[in-house]
Short mmCIF file of C-alpha atoms in Angstrom, two decimals:
data_model
loop_
_atom_site.label_atom_id
_atom_site.label_comp_id
_atom_site.label_asym_id
_atom_site.label_seq_id
_atom_site.Cartn_x
_atom_site.Cartn_y
_atom_site.Cartn_z
CA MET A 30 -109.30 -113.31 -75.01
CA ASN A 31 -112.46 -114.95 -73.71
CA ILE A 32 -115.16 -112.80 -72.21
CA LYS A 33 -117.00 -114.30 -69.22
CA LYS A 34 -119.96 -116.24 -70.60
CA ASP A 35 -122.60 -114.95 -68.23
CA ILE A 36 -121.88 -111.23 -68.70
CA ALA A 37 -125.11 -109.44 -69.63
CA ILE A 38 -124.74 -106.71 -72.29
CA SER A 39 -127.69 -104.43 -72.89
CA ASP A 40 -128.22 -102.37 -76.06
CA SER A 41 -128.25 -99.30 -73.83
CA GLY A 42 -124.57 -99.91 -73.02
CA PHE A 43 -125.21 -101.31 -69.54
CA VAL A 44 -123.00 -104.28 -68.73
CA PHE A 45 -123.70 -106.50 -65.72
CA ASP A 46 -121.39 -109.14 -64.28
CA PRO A 47 -123.70 -111.46 -62.29
CA THR A 48 -120.81 -113.21 -60.53
CA THR A 49 -119.57 -110.03 -58.84
CA GLY A 50 -122.67 -107.83 -58.99
CA GLU A 51 -120.61 -105.07 -60.65
CA SER A 52 -122.04 -103.02 -63.51
CA TYR A 53 -120.44 -100.78 -66.13
CA SER A 54 -121.44 -98.33 -68.85
CA LEU A 55 -120.18 -98.54 -72.42
CA ASN A 56 -120.57 -96.25 -75.41
CA PRO A 57 -122.18 -97.73 -78.55
CA LEU A 58 -118.86 -98.78 -80.08
CA GLY A 59 -117.83 -100.43 -76.81
CA VAL A 60 -121.09 -102.43 -76.86
CA GLU A 61 -120.41 -103.56 -80.42
CA ILE A 62 -116.86 -104.67 -79.67
CA LEU A 63 -117.74 -106.41 -76.41
CA THR A 64 -120.61 -108.23 -78.12
CA LEU A 65 -118.28 -109.38 -80.92
CA LEU A 66 -115.71 -110.54 -78.36
CA LYS A 67 -118.39 -112.43 -76.45
CA ASP A 68 -119.51 -114.07 -79.70
CA GLY A 69 -115.96 -115.33 -80.17
CA ASP A 70 -114.77 -113.01 -82.96
CA ASP A 71 -110.99 -112.59 -83.13
CA GLN A 72 -109.03 -109.36 -83.41
CA LYS A 73 -108.85 -109.52 -87.21
CA GLU A 74 -112.60 -109.89 -87.58
CA ILE A 75 -113.28 -107.10 -85.13
CA THR A 76 -110.75 -104.79 -86.78
CA ASN A 77 -112.30 -105.39 -90.22
CA PHE A 78 -115.76 -104.73 -88.84
CA VAL A 79 -114.76 -101.44 -87.22
CA LEU A 80 -112.63 -100.17 -90.12
CA GLN A 81 -115.48 -100.80 -92.54
CA LYS A 82 -118.13 -99.19 -90.37
CA TYR A 83 -116.25 -96.18 -88.93
CA GLU A 84 -113.82 -93.60 -90.23
CA VAL A 85 -110.71 -94.66 -88.36
CA ASP A 86 -107.24 -95.81 -89.40
CA SER A 87 -106.00 -99.20 -88.27
CA ASP A 88 -103.19 -97.88 -86.00
CA THR A 89 -105.52 -95.64 -84.02
CA PHE A 90 -108.06 -98.41 -83.70
CA GLU A 91 -105.44 -100.93 -82.61
CA ASN A 92 -104.19 -98.64 -79.82
CA ASN A 93 -107.68 -98.06 -78.52
CA TYR A 94 -108.58 -101.72 -78.93
CA TYR A 95 -105.70 -102.87 -76.68
CA ASP A 96 -106.59 -100.23 -74.10
CA PHE A 97 -110.15 -101.55 -74.13
CA LEU A 98 -109.01 -105.17 -73.72
CA ASN A 99 -106.79 -104.21 -70.79
CA MET A 100 -109.71 -102.46 -69.16
CA LEU A 101 -111.88 -105.57 -69.56
CA LYS A 102 -109.13 -107.65 -67.93
CA GLN A 103 -108.71 -105.14 -65.13
CA PHE A 104 -112.43 -105.30 -64.33
CA ASN A 105 -112.37 -109.12 -64.36
CA LEU A 106 -114.75 -109.34 -67.28
CA THR A 107 -112.55 -111.94 -68.96
CA GLU A 108 -112.16 -115.63 -68.21
CA PRO A 109 -108.88 -116.42 -66.43
CA GLN A 110 -106.21 -117.56 -68.93
CA ALA A 111 -105.83 -121.35 -69.05
CA MET B 21 -156.53 -121.81 -51.65
CA LYS B 22 -157.68 -120.74 -48.23
CA LYS B 23 -154.81 -119.42 -46.17
CA LYS B 24 -154.02 -121.05 -42.84
CA LYS B 25 -154.41 -118.70 -39.90
CA ILE B 26 -151.36 -118.67 -37.65
CA VAL B 27 -149.89 -116.47 -34.95
CA VAL B 28 -146.19 -115.69 -35.26
CA ALA B 29 -144.14 -113.86 -32.63
CA VAL B 30 -141.02 -112.08 -33.84
CA THR B 31 -138.18 -110.19 -32.13
CA GLY B 32 -135.66 -107.82 -33.73
CA LEU B 33 -138.02 -104.94 -34.52
CA ASN B 34 -135.16 -102.43 -34.33
CA ASN B 35 -135.32 -101.15 -37.89
CA THR B 36 -132.69 -98.53 -37.12
CA ASP B 37 -129.26 -97.74 -38.57
CA ASN B 38 -128.25 -101.06 -37.01
CA PRO B 39 -131.24 -102.97 -38.34
CA GLY B 40 -132.60 -106.14 -36.84
CA PRO B 41 -134.13 -108.84 -39.05
CA GLY B 42 -137.62 -108.63 -37.48
CA VAL B 43 -139.32 -106.31 -39.97
CA PRO B 44 -138.00 -108.05 -43.14
CA VAL B 45 -138.84 -111.45 -41.65
CA ILE B 46 -142.39 -110.24 -41.04
CA ARG B 47 -142.64 -108.83 -44.58
CA GLY B 48 -141.74 -112.28 -45.92
CA ILE B 49 -144.37 -113.98 -43.76
CA ARG B 50 -146.97 -111.36 -44.75
CA GLU B 51 -146.33 -112.21 -48.41
CA SER B 52 -146.94 -115.91 -47.86
CA LYS B 53 -149.58 -117.45 -50.12
CA GLU B 54 -150.21 -120.16 -47.53
CA PHE B 55 -150.41 -118.28 -44.24
CA ASP B 56 -152.65 -115.55 -42.95
CA ALA B 57 -150.47 -114.53 -40.05
CA ARG B 58 -151.23 -112.44 -37.02
CA ILE B 59 -147.88 -110.93 -36.09
CA ILE B 60 -146.92 -110.39 -32.49
CA GLY B 61 -143.93 -108.12 -32.09
CA LEU B 62 -141.70 -108.78 -29.10
CA ALA B 63 -139.64 -105.71 -28.23
CA TYR B 64 -136.90 -104.98 -25.74
CA GLU B 65 -136.95 -101.20 -26.21
CA ASN B 66 -139.88 -98.75 -26.41
CA LEU B 67 -138.62 -97.10 -29.58
CA GLU B 68 -138.03 -100.12 -31.77
CA PRO B 69 -139.62 -98.81 -34.99
CA GLY B 70 -141.37 -102.10 -35.87
CA ILE B 71 -143.68 -101.64 -32.87
CA TYR B 72 -145.22 -98.56 -34.52
CA MET B 73 -145.55 -100.02 -38.04
CA LYS B 74 -149.25 -100.93 -38.20
CA GLU B 75 -149.00 -102.89 -41.43
CA ILE B 76 -146.12 -104.93 -40.01
CA VAL B 77 -147.00 -105.72 -36.38
CA ASP B 78 -150.56 -106.45 -35.21
CA LYS B 79 -149.74 -106.24 -31.51
CA ALA B 80 -146.49 -105.54 -29.71
CA TYR B 81 -145.37 -106.62 -26.25
CA GLN B 82 -142.35 -105.65 -24.28
CA ILE B 83 -140.20 -108.54 -23.12
CA PRO B 84 -137.35 -108.56 -20.58
CA TYR B 85 -133.75 -108.71 -21.76
CA PRO B 86 -132.25 -112.24 -21.76
CA SER B 87 -129.79 -111.00 -19.11
CA SER B 88 -132.67 -110.90 -16.61
CA GLY B 89 -132.83 -114.71 -16.79
CA SER B 90 -134.78 -117.25 -18.77
CA ASP B 91 -137.41 -117.72 -16.03
CA THR B 92 -138.40 -114.06 -16.20
CA LEU B 93 -138.55 -114.22 -19.99
CA MET B 94 -140.61 -117.44 -19.95
CA GLU B 95 -143.01 -115.98 -17.42
CA ARG B 96 -143.60 -112.99 -19.69
CA LEU B 97 -143.99 -115.21 -22.76
CA ALA B 98 -146.47 -117.42 -20.88
CA TYR B 99 -148.60 -114.34 -20.25
CA ILE B 100 -148.36 -113.16 -23.87
CA ASN B 101 -149.19 -116.67 -25.07
CA SER B 102 -152.25 -116.83 -22.80
CA VAL B 103 -153.61 -113.84 -24.72
CA GLU B 104 -152.33 -114.54 -28.21
CA ASN B 105 -151.94 -118.34 -28.63
CA ILE B 106 -148.63 -118.12 -30.43
CA ASP B 107 -147.91 -120.87 -32.98
CA VAL B 108 -144.35 -119.96 -33.96
CA LEU B 109 -141.67 -117.81 -32.35
CA ILE B 110 -138.78 -116.43 -34.40
CA PRO B 111 -135.95 -114.91 -32.33
CA ASN B 112 -133.73 -112.66 -34.43
CA PHE B 113 -130.89 -111.55 -32.16
CA ASP B 114 -127.67 -113.50 -31.66
CA ALA B 115 -127.60 -112.53 -28.00
CA GLU B 116 -131.06 -113.95 -27.22
CA LEU B 117 -130.73 -117.21 -29.15
CA PHE B 118 -129.17 -119.23 -26.36
CA THR B 119 -131.99 -118.36 -23.94
CA PHE B 120 -134.65 -119.34 -26.46
CA MET B 121 -132.83 -122.54 -27.37
CA LYS B 122 -132.54 -123.51 -23.72
CA SER B 123 -136.26 -122.90 -23.33
CA GLU B 124 -137.29 -124.78 -26.48
CA ASP B 125 -139.04 -127.58 -24.53
CA LYS B 126 -140.87 -125.17 -22.25
CA LEU B 127 -142.03 -123.21 -25.29
CA LYS B 128 -143.19 -126.44 -26.92
CA GLU B 129 -145.23 -127.26 -23.80
CA MET B 130 -146.91 -123.87 -24.23
CA GLY B 131 -147.70 -124.81 -27.84
CA ILE B 132 -145.05 -122.48 -29.30
CA SER B 133 -142.82 -123.92 -32.02
CA THR B 134 -139.36 -122.66 -32.90
CA PHE B 135 -136.82 -123.77 -35.48
CA LEU B 136 -133.42 -123.01 -34.02
CA PRO B 137 -129.89 -124.39 -34.27
CA THR B 138 -128.77 -126.87 -31.61
CA SER B 139 -126.53 -125.68 -28.75
CA GLU B 140 -123.60 -127.50 -30.36
CA GLN B 141 -124.21 -125.85 -33.72
CA LEU B 142 -124.47 -122.46 -32.06
CA GLU B 143 -121.35 -122.90 -29.97
CA GLU B 144 -118.95 -124.33 -32.53
CA ARG B 145 -119.49 -121.46 -35.02
CA GLN B 146 -118.72 -118.79 -32.42
CA LYS B 147 -116.18 -116.31 -33.75
CA SER B 148 -113.67 -117.50 -31.18
CA ASN B 149 -114.03 -121.12 -32.40
CA LEU B 150 -113.83 -120.29 -36.10
CA PRO B 151 -110.30 -121.67 -36.75
CA ALA B 152 -111.27 -125.09 -35.36
CA TYR B 153 -114.57 -124.90 -37.25
CA GLY B 154 -112.76 -124.24 -40.54
CA LYS B 155 -110.49 -127.21 -39.96
CA LYS B 156 -113.35 -129.53 -39.01
CA TYR B 157 -115.54 -128.67 -42.00
CA GLY B 158 -112.84 -127.96 -44.59
CA ILE B 159 -113.47 -124.26 -45.13
CA LYS B 160 -110.90 -121.48 -45.33
CA VAL B 161 -111.02 -119.09 -42.39
CA PRO B 162 -108.71 -116.20 -41.51
CA TYR B 163 -106.21 -116.88 -38.73
CA SER B 164 -107.56 -115.56 -35.43
CA LYS B 165 -106.83 -115.55 -31.72
CA ASP B 166 -108.91 -114.67 -28.67
CA ILE B 167 -107.55 -112.18 -26.20
CA THR B 168 -108.85 -111.31 -22.76
CA SER B 169 -106.41 -108.58 -21.66
CA HIS B 170 -104.17 -105.81 -22.97
CA TRP B 171 -101.18 -107.95 -22.11
CA ASP B 172 -102.33 -110.54 -24.65
CA ILE B 173 -101.90 -107.97 -27.43
CA GLN B 174 -98.14 -108.11 -26.85
CA VAL B 175 -98.14 -111.89 -26.43
CA ILE B 176 -99.75 -112.61 -29.81
CA LYS B 177 -98.25 -109.65 -31.65
CA ASN B 178 -95.76 -111.72 -33.66
CA GLU B 179 -98.46 -114.03 -34.96
CA PHE B 180 -100.09 -111.23 -36.99
CA GLN B 181 -99.22 -108.59 -39.54
CA TYR B 182 -101.03 -105.27 -39.50
CA PRO B 183 -103.75 -104.45 -40.31
CA VAL B 184 -105.86 -106.81 -38.19
CA LEU B 185 -109.54 -106.94 -37.37
CA VAL B 186 -110.62 -106.49 -33.76
CA LYS B 187 -113.98 -108.14 -33.17
CA GLY B 188 -116.49 -108.48 -30.36
CA LYS B 189 -117.95 -111.83 -29.34
CA PHE B 190 -121.38 -110.97 -30.73
CA TYR B 191 -121.14 -107.69 -32.61
CA ASP B 192 -118.76 -104.99 -33.79
CA ALA B 193 -115.57 -105.23 -35.80
CA TYR B 194 -112.91 -102.59 -36.34
CA ILE B 195 -109.75 -102.53 -38.37
CA ALA B 196 -106.52 -101.69 -36.52
CA TYR B 197 -103.19 -100.66 -38.02
CA ASN B 198 -101.06 -100.66 -34.84
CA ASP B 199 -100.96 -101.80 -31.20
CA GLU B 200 -102.50 -98.59 -29.98
CA GLN B 201 -105.54 -98.96 -32.21
CA VAL B 202 -105.96 -102.61 -31.12
CA SER B 203 -105.89 -101.41 -27.54
CA ASN B 204 -108.49 -98.69 -28.17
CA HIS B 205 -110.83 -101.06 -29.98
CA PHE B 206 -110.31 -103.65 -27.22
CA ASN B 207 -111.56 -101.14 -24.65
CA ARG B 208 -114.46 -99.98 -26.76
CA ILE B 209 -115.75 -103.45 -27.68
CA SER B 210 -115.15 -105.16 -24.32
CA ALA B 211 -117.05 -102.38 -22.52
CA LYS B 212 -120.05 -103.09 -24.73
CA TRP B 213 -119.99 -106.83 -25.39
CA GLY B 214 -117.60 -108.28 -22.80
CA LEU B 215 -114.73 -110.70 -23.39
CA PRO B 216 -113.09 -112.34 -25.24
CA ILE B 217 -112.06 -110.02 -28.02
CA ILE B 218 -111.08 -111.71 -31.27
CA ILE B 219 -108.04 -110.60 -33.24
CA GLN B 220 -108.43 -111.75 -36.83
CA GLU B 221 -106.12 -111.72 -39.84
CA PHE B 222 -107.28 -109.13 -42.36
CA ILE B 223 -108.06 -110.75 -45.70
CA ARG B 224 -108.13 -108.40 -48.67
CA GLY B 225 -111.01 -108.87 -51.06
CA THR B 226 -114.71 -108.30 -51.53
CA GLU B 227 -117.17 -109.15 -48.77
CA VAL B 228 -119.93 -111.41 -49.98
CA ASN B 229 -122.78 -112.96 -47.99
CA VAL B 230 -125.25 -115.81 -48.21
CA VAL B 231 -128.60 -116.09 -46.46
CA ALA B 232 -129.53 -119.75 -46.08
CA LEU B 233 -131.95 -122.09 -44.34
CA GLY B 234 -131.10 -125.62 -43.24
CA ASP B 235 -133.73 -128.22 -42.37
CA GLY B 236 -131.67 -129.87 -39.61
CA LYS B 237 -131.23 -133.03 -41.69
CA GLY B 238 -128.46 -131.72 -43.92
CA ASN B 239 -130.66 -130.26 -46.67
CA THR B 240 -130.44 -126.65 -47.82
CA ILE B 241 -133.99 -125.34 -48.15
CA GLY B 242 -132.93 -121.97 -49.52
CA ALA B 243 -129.72 -120.05 -50.22
CA VAL B 244 -129.17 -116.68 -51.88
CA PRO B 245 -125.74 -115.04 -52.31
CA MET B 246 -125.39 -111.26 -52.23
CA ARG B 247 -122.78 -108.51 -52.37
CA LYS B 248 -123.29 -105.31 -50.42
CA GLN B 249 -123.17 -102.33 -52.77
CA TYR B 250 -123.41 -99.63 -50.16
CA ILE B 251 -122.06 -99.94 -46.63
CA THR B 252 -122.74 -97.44 -43.86
CA ASP B 253 -120.12 -96.19 -41.44
CA LYS B 254 -121.47 -98.82 -39.02
CA GLY B 255 -120.60 -101.49 -41.58
CA LYS B 256 -124.24 -102.23 -42.36
CA GLY B 257 -125.35 -103.05 -45.89
CA TRP B 258 -127.63 -100.28 -47.15
CA GLY B 259 -127.87 -101.69 -50.65
CA GLY B 260 -127.04 -105.06 -52.16
CA ILE B 261 -127.40 -107.26 -55.21
CA THR B 262 -127.97 -110.99 -55.68
CA LEU B 263 -125.11 -112.84 -57.36
CA SER B 264 -124.71 -115.86 -59.56
CA ASP B 265 -121.91 -117.58 -57.70
CA LYS B 266 -121.76 -121.36 -57.76
CA ASN B 267 -118.78 -121.45 -55.40
CA MET B 268 -120.66 -119.60 -52.69
CA LEU B 269 -123.65 -121.89 -53.07
CA LYS B 270 -121.44 -124.97 -52.92
CA ILE B 271 -119.69 -123.76 -49.75
CA THR B 272 -123.15 -123.14 -48.24
CA THR B 273 -124.75 -126.46 -49.18
CA ASP B 274 -121.61 -128.40 -48.14
CA LEU B 275 -121.57 -126.68 -44.77
CA ILE B 276 -125.27 -127.25 -44.15
CA SER B 277 -124.90 -130.86 -45.22
CA LYS B 278 -121.92 -131.52 -42.93
CA THR B 279 -123.26 -129.63 -39.90
CA LYS B 280 -126.93 -130.56 -40.42
CA TRP B 281 -127.65 -126.91 -39.69
CA ARG B 282 -131.10 -126.26 -38.30
CA GLY B 283 -132.65 -122.85 -38.97
CA GLY B 284 -131.70 -119.63 -40.67
CA MET B 285 -128.11 -118.52 -41.10
CA GLU B 286 -125.93 -115.91 -42.72
CA LEU B 287 -122.49 -116.74 -44.03
CA GLU B 288 -120.09 -113.83 -44.33
CA MET B 289 -117.16 -114.45 -46.64
CA ILE B 290 -114.31 -112.57 -48.27
CA LYS B 291 -113.69 -113.37 -51.92
CA THR B 292 -110.07 -112.66 -52.82
CA VAL B 293 -108.71 -111.64 -56.23
CA ASN B 294 -107.59 -115.27 -56.67
CA ASN B 295 -111.19 -116.42 -56.20
CA ASP B 296 -110.53 -117.95 -52.81
CA TYR B 297 -113.34 -117.69 -50.27
CA TYR B 298 -112.59 -117.10 -46.59
CA MET B 299 -115.39 -117.53 -44.07
CA ILE B 300 -115.18 -114.60 -41.68
CA GLU B 301 -118.38 -115.11 -39.72
CA ILE B 302 -121.39 -117.43 -39.44
CA ASN B 303 -124.45 -115.76 -37.98
CA PRO B 304 -126.90 -118.27 -36.51
CA ARG B 305 -130.03 -116.46 -37.64
CA ILE B 306 -131.70 -114.80 -40.57
CA PRO B 307 -129.94 -111.53 -41.52
CA ALA B 308 -131.62 -108.10 -41.81
CA TRP B 309 -131.26 -108.21 -45.62
CA VAL B 310 -133.40 -111.38 -45.94
CA TYR B 311 -136.11 -109.50 -47.81
CA LEU B 312 -133.76 -109.41 -50.81
CA ALA B 313 -134.00 -113.22 -50.91
CA VAL B 314 -137.80 -112.94 -50.77
CA GLY B 315 -137.67 -110.44 -53.66
CA ALA B 316 -135.39 -112.79 -55.59
CA GLY B 317 -137.87 -115.66 -55.27
CA GLN B 318 -136.95 -117.47 -52.06
CA ASN B 319 -139.30 -116.71 -49.19
CA ILE B 320 -136.94 -117.96 -46.49
CA PRO B 321 -138.99 -116.57 -43.54
CA GLU B 322 -142.09 -118.42 -44.79
CA ALA B 323 -140.09 -121.63 -45.25
CA LEU B 324 -138.74 -121.28 -41.70
CA VAL B 325 -142.29 -120.97 -40.33
CA LYS B 326 -143.26 -124.13 -42.23
CA LEU B 327 -140.29 -126.04 -40.81
CA ALA B 328 -141.20 -124.85 -37.32
CA LEU B 329 -144.74 -126.14 -37.83
CA GLY B 330 -143.39 -129.51 -38.98
CA MET B 331 -144.64 -129.05 -42.53
CA ASN B 332 -142.94 -130.54 -45.56
CA VAL B 333 -140.85 -127.92 -47.33
CA GLU B 334 -139.53 -128.34 -50.85
CA PRO B 335 -136.06 -126.81 -51.26
CA TYR B 336 -135.85 -123.73 -53.47
CA LYS B 337 -133.95 -124.50 -56.68
CA SER B 338 -133.34 -121.03 -58.06
CA TYR B 339 -133.47 -117.31 -57.46
CA GLU B 340 -133.25 -114.20 -59.63
CA VAL B 341 -129.75 -112.83 -60.17
CA GLY B 342 -129.34 -109.05 -60.25
CA LYS B 343 -132.17 -108.32 -57.78
CA MET B 344 -131.23 -105.35 -55.63
CA PHE B 345 -132.26 -103.94 -52.31
CA ILE B 346 -131.96 -100.29 -51.46
CA ARG B 347 -132.62 -99.57 -47.80
CA TYR B 348 -134.09 -96.25 -46.74
CA SER B 349 -135.12 -94.40 -43.63
CA TYR B 350 -138.66 -93.10 -43.14
CA ASP B 351 -140.25 -91.02 -40.43
CA LEU B 352 -143.24 -92.63 -38.74
CA ILE B 353 -145.53 -90.30 -36.82
CA GLY B 354 -146.68 -91.64 -33.48
CA ASP B 355 -148.57 -90.30 -30.48
CA ILE B 356 -147.36 -89.98 -26.95
CA GLN B 357 -150.37 -92.14 -25.97
CA GLN B 358 -148.84 -95.06 -27.86
CA PHE B 359 -145.58 -94.59 -26.04
CA GLU B 360 -147.50 -94.30 -22.75
CA LYS B 361 -149.37 -97.57 -23.35
CA LEU B 362 -146.16 -99.40 -24.12
CA SER B 363 -144.28 -97.88 -21.18
CA ILE B 364 -147.02 -98.43 -18.60
CA ASN B 365 -148.76 -101.61 -19.81
CA GLY B 366 -145.89 -103.16 -21.75
CA GLU B 367 -148.08 -103.70 -24.78
CA LEU B 368 -149.42 -101.79 -27.74
#
């Protein structure tokens, strides 16, 4: 999944989409994952990063990760699929 | 650099819940690094707030409504000009534009410059001509039909699916979900703005707008896209944010290039979920939210004054994305003597 290139992500968790003018708030983990996605990391890399840094099992993370991706799609923060 | 002293007359001082562009236009001109402007406010009503804003308007004069005829208006302007020596006049209401355009030569003889669209440009973008306009200039517009009577509602009924938009020639637009609502809105709008009434296909999506300035030769001098973030029950933007939207800018520059648009304009579009853009209205003047463009780095009112004065104007190349405007109301305290002066002498 490709995140829109011009999305602005602030350390505070504020996310701004300059093409629509919409803004969103993320918790610190959301910021980390969105930043990794924007940098082009794939699911495996992101999963490894989170499992190493936080106390969470891979199934729980995977469920939440897909929910998060769906939310990004729903809010049009992803590039349309080719 | 020493600022050039000029006198600019501006209408649209109604900074009310249906705000005119006068006050934000003046704020732009006041912030000019090139002009030291004396601002003459031209008001139709005694309680237009701009009249009483000392830092905005240096002197205000009442002028007659365009409906009283262009001769009466020109006579009044001749008097005001004899006192003030106006360099540039910026009309800000749709309904007065035609009168000022028709009088452009007379104004020029008085030494007053304007920078307005041509009659043809004004006429062909009328709401009732929008379908033909879209076809001519290759832009998507919602399907629409003019009606002049209740009977027409039945005649065109099969051409539309509910909901539809019911619009006045100059102002007002309401959404209708059935024949009865169309009929009610027809009565309400026609009583205020006359006929025809425009029935327009309702396009689902986000309303986005562009303020732009054309130099009359096909060049876009400035253009800033915006999305309203807060809309009042009158449909007026009470907050907005500048966008980074190349499609909107391309639609704007293409249109200005093809029409050789002269003057300020506002493009109102609907952006659908499929990223299609439908033009729903083209306003032939600067909009009331123009100060957002000034805040984002494009002083469109100042550029318009320069064009009116025949000066060379370099097109703006960029603006800041994510600049916001938040409109607010504020109570000015005035004296009955001010109101008296304006009512009796027609000036303040």
